[in-house]
CSV table of C-alpha atoms in Angstrom, one decimal:
chain,number,residue,atom,x,y,z
A,1,VAL,CA,-16.0,-18.8,-3.3
A,2,PRO,CA,-13.4,-17.9,-6.0
A,3,ALA,CA,-10.4,-15.7,-5.3
A,4,THR,CA,-11.6,-12.8,-7.4
A,5,PHE,CA,-14.8,-12.6,-5.4
A,6,THR,CA,-12.9,-12.8,-2.1
A,7,THR,CA,-10.5,-10.1,-3.3
A,8,ALA,CA,-13.4,-7.8,-4.2
A,9,ILE,CA,-15.3,-8.2,-0.9
A,10,GLU,CA,-12.6,-8.7,1.7
A,11,PRO,CA,-11.9,-5.0,2.4
A,12,TYR,CA,-15.6,-4.6,3.2
A,13,ARG,CA,-15.6,-7.8,5.4
A,14,GLN,CA,-12.6,-6.6,7.3
A,15,LYS,CA,-14.2,-3.3,7.9
A,16,TYR,CA,-17.7,-4.4,8.7
A,17,ASP,CA,-17.6,-8.0,10.0
A,18,PRO,CA,-15.8,-8.6,13.3
A,19,LEU,CA,-15.8,-12.4,12.5
A,20,ALA,CA,-14.0,-12.0,9.2
A,21,ARG,CA,-10.7,-12.9,10.8
A,22,LEU,CA,-12.1,-16.3,11.7
A,23,GLY,CA,-12.5,-17.5,8.1
A,24,PRO,CA,-12.8,-16.6,4.5
A,25,PRO,CA,-16.2,-15.6,2.9
A,26,GLN,CA,-18.5,-18.6,2.4
A,27,ILE,CA,-22.0,-19.7,1.8
A,28,THR,CA,-22.9,-21.2,5.1
A,29,LEU,CA,-25.3,-24.2,4.8
A,30,LEU,CA,-25.4,-24.9,8.6
A,31,GLU,CA,-24.7,-22.9,11.7
A,32,PRO,CA,-21.9,-24.4,13.9
A,33,PHE,CA,-22.9,-27.6,15.7
A,34,GLN,CA,-21.5,-30.3,17.9
A,35,PHE,CA,-21.4,-33.8,16.5
A,36,SER,CA,-21.0,-36.5,19.2
A,37,ALA,CA,-20.9,-39.6,17.0
A,38,ALA,CA,-17.8,-40.9,15.3
A,39,PRO,CA,-16.4,-38.4,12.7
A,40,GLU,CA,-16.5,-41.1,10.1
A,41,THR,CA,-20.3,-41.2,10.3
A,42,LEU,CA,-20.5,-37.6,9.5
A,43,TYR,CA,-17.9,-37.9,6.7
A,44,ALA,CA,-19.8,-40.8,5.1
A,45,HIS,CA,-23.1,-38.9,5.3
A,46,LEU,CA,-21.7,-35.8,3.7
A,47,SER,CA,-20.0,-37.8,1.0
A,48,GLU,CA,-23.2,-39.7,0.1
A,49,VAL,CA,-25.2,-36.4,0.0
A,50,CYS,CA,-22.6,-34.8,-2.3
A,51,GLU,CA,-22.6,-37.7,-4.7
A,52,VAL,CA,-26.2,-36.9,-5.7
A,53,HIS,CA,-25.8,-33.2,-6.0
A,54,ALA,CA,-24.3,-31.4,-9.0
A,55,PRO,CA,-22.2,-28.3,-8.8
A,56,VAL,CA,-24.3,-25.2,-8.4
A,57,LYS,CA,-24.0,-22.1,-10.6
A,58,VAL,CA,-24.5,-19.1,-8.3
A,59,PHE,CA,-25.2,-15.5,-9.1
A,60,VAL,CA,-24.4,-12.9,-6.4
A,61,ILE,CA,-25.8,-9.5,-7.4
A,62,GLY,CA,-26.1,-6.6,-5.0
A,63,TRP,CA,-26.5,-6.6,-1.3
A,64,HIS,CA,-29.3,-6.3,1.2
A,65,VAL,CA,-29.9,-5.7,4.9
A,66,TYR,CA,-31.0,-8.5,7.2
A,67,GLU,CA,-32.3,-7.2,10.4
A,68,GLY,CA,-32.6,-10.3,12.6
A,69,LYS,CA,-31.0,-11.1,15.9
A,70,GLU,CA,-28.1,-8.8,14.9
A,71,TYR,CA,-28.0,-6.4,12.1
A,72,GLN,CA,-26.3,-7.8,9.0
A,73,ILE,CA,-25.5,-7.0,5.4
A,74,HIS,CA,-25.8,-10.0,3.1
A,75,LEU,CA,-24.8,-10.7,-0.4
A,76,PRO,CA,-27.8,-12.7,-1.6
A,77,MET,CA,-27.9,-15.5,-4.2
A,78,THR,CA,-30.1,-14.5,-7.1
A,79,ALA,CA,-29.6,-17.8,-8.8
A,80,GLY,CA,-28.5,-21.1,-7.3
A,81,ALA,CA,-30.5,-20.6,-4.1
A,82,GLN,CA,-32.9,-23.4,-4.7
A,83,ALA,CA,-30.2,-25.9,-5.3
A,84,LEU,CA,-28.3,-24.8,-2.2
A,85,THR,CA,-31.4,-25.0,-0.2
A,86,LYS,CA,-32.0,-28.6,-1.4
A,87,LEU,CA,-28.4,-29.5,-0.6
A,88,ARG,CA,-28.9,-28.2,2.9
A,89,HIS,CA,-32.1,-30.1,3.3
A,90,ASP,CA,-30.4,-33.3,2.3
A,91,ILE,CA,-27.6,-32.7,4.7
A,92,LEU,CA,-30.1,-32.4,7.5
A,93,ILE,CA,-31.4,-35.9,7.0
A,94,GLY,CA,-29.8,-38.9,8.8
A,95,PRO,CA,-27.1,-38.2,11.4
A,96,LEU,CA,-27.7,-34.5,11.3
A,97,SER,CA,-31.6,-34.7,11.5
A,98,SER,CA,-31.5,-33.3,15.1
A,99,LEU,CA,-30.4,-30.0,13.6
A,100,ALA,CA,-33.4,-29.7,11.3
A,101,GLY,CA,-35.9,-27.1,12.3
A,102,ALA,CA,-33.5,-25.5,14.9
A,103,GLU,CA,-32.6,-22.6,12.6
A,104,ARG,CA,-34.6,-19.8,11.0
A,105,THR,CA,-35.8,-20.1,7.4
A,106,TYR,CA,-32.7,-20.7,5.3
A,107,GLN,CA,-31.7,-18.1,2.6
A,108,PRO,CA,-28.3,-18.8,1.0
A,109,HIS,CA,-26.1,-15.7,1.3
A,110,ILE,CA,-22.6,-14.5,2.2
A,111,VAL,CA,-22.2,-12.2,5.2
A,112,LEU,CA,-20.6,-8.9,4.3
A,113,GLY,CA,-21.1,-7.1,7.6
A,114,ARG,CA,-22.4,-7.5,11.2
A,115,PHE,CA,-23.4,-4.6,13.3
A,116,ALA,CA,-24.4,-4.2,17.0
A,117,ALA,CA,-26.3,-0.9,16.5
A,118,GLN,CA,-28.7,0.6,13.9
A,119,ALA,CA,-26.5,3.7,13.6
A,120,ASP,CA,-23.5,1.6,12.5
A,121,LEU,CA,-25.6,-0.3,10.0
A,122,GLU,CA,-26.9,3.0,8.5
A,123,GLN,CA,-23.4,4.4,8.2
A,124,ALA,CA,-22.2,1.2,6.4
A,125,LYS,CA,-25.2,1.4,4.0
A,126,GLN,CA,-24.2,4.9,3.1
A,127,THR,CA,-20.6,3.8,2.4
A,128,LEU,CA,-21.8,0.8,0.3
A,129,LYS,CA,-24.1,2.9,-1.9
A,130,GLY,CA,-21.7,2.7,-4.8
A,131,PHE,CA,-20.8,-1.0,-4.2
A,132,GLU,CA,-22.7,-3.1,-6.7
A,133,PRO,CA,-21.2,-6.6,-6.6
A,134,GLN,CA,-22.0,-8.9,-9.6
A,135,PHE,CA,-20.4,-12.3,-9.5
A,136,VAL,CA,-21.1,-15.6,-11.2
A,137,PHE,CA,-19.3,-18.7,-10.0
A,138,ARG,CA,-19.8,-22.4,-9.5
A,139,VAL,CA,-20.0,-24.1,-6.1
A,140,SER,CA,-18.2,-27.4,-6.8
A,141,HIS,CA,-17.7,-28.7,-3.3
A,142,LEU,CA,-18.8,-28.7,0.3
A,143,GLU,CA,-16.3,-28.0,3.0
A,144,LEU,CA,-16.6,-29.1,6.6
A,145,TRP,CA,-15.0,-26.6,8.9
A,146,GLN,CA,-13.9,-27.0,12.5
A,147,ARG,CA,-12.0,-25.1,15.2
A,148,GLU,CA,-10.3,-26.1,18.4
A,149,GLU,CA,-12.2,-23.6,20.6
A,150,ALA,CA,-14.5,-20.6,20.4
A,151,GLY,CA,-12.8,-17.4,19.1
A,152,GLN,CA,-10.2,-19.4,17.1
A,153,PRO,CA,-10.1,-19.3,13.3
A,154,TRP,CA,-12.1,-22.0,11.4
A,155,GLN,CA,-10.1,-24.5,9.4
A,156,ALA,CA,-11.4,-26.6,6.5
A,157,ALA,CA,-11.2,-30.2,7.8
A,158,MET,CA,-12.7,-32.0,4.8
A,159,LYS,CA,-13.9,-31.3,1.3
A,160,PHE,CA,-16.6,-33.2,-0.5
A,161,ALA,CA,-17.0,-32.7,-4.2
A,162,LEU,CA,-20.5,-32.3,-5.6
A,163,LYS,CA,-20.4,-35.2,-8.1
A,164,ALA,CA,-23.7,-35.6,-9.8
A,165,THR,CA,-23.8,-34.7,-13.5
A,166,LEU,CA,-26.6,-32.6,-14.9
A,167,ALA,CA,-29.0,-34.2,-17.3
């Protein structure tokens, strides 16, 4: 995500997301996973997928509450979601096919906050009443992140440009 977007949301992430210290805001396509084959296999697959996907214009407008396993506040994609979902689908073919179907229904978003209790979520909602984010940006690449061990910050290991041109 662009620096202006990060600057605007980072104070909220630092306050409401205990995982914010582990990495910058991002649109997560896949949850963390273990890959046992040679890394080159994964790199080649991601490169091939990105060659046939064009950069994605994304609109982030507003925020909403996601009450799943843990309470979360998301910044949803109001445009670009379909292209990001297709990109995710194509990533889950081939060497990552074992990950398909393991996750809930995918909705592209950026996590703004995570809460352990309903009361904490309600307090954050009150604080965020005046926060009306509106951002438009282009997702031009996919990043593969890794970390040495749980609890350590994530690091971008590889970047793959979305290369297809729009007709």
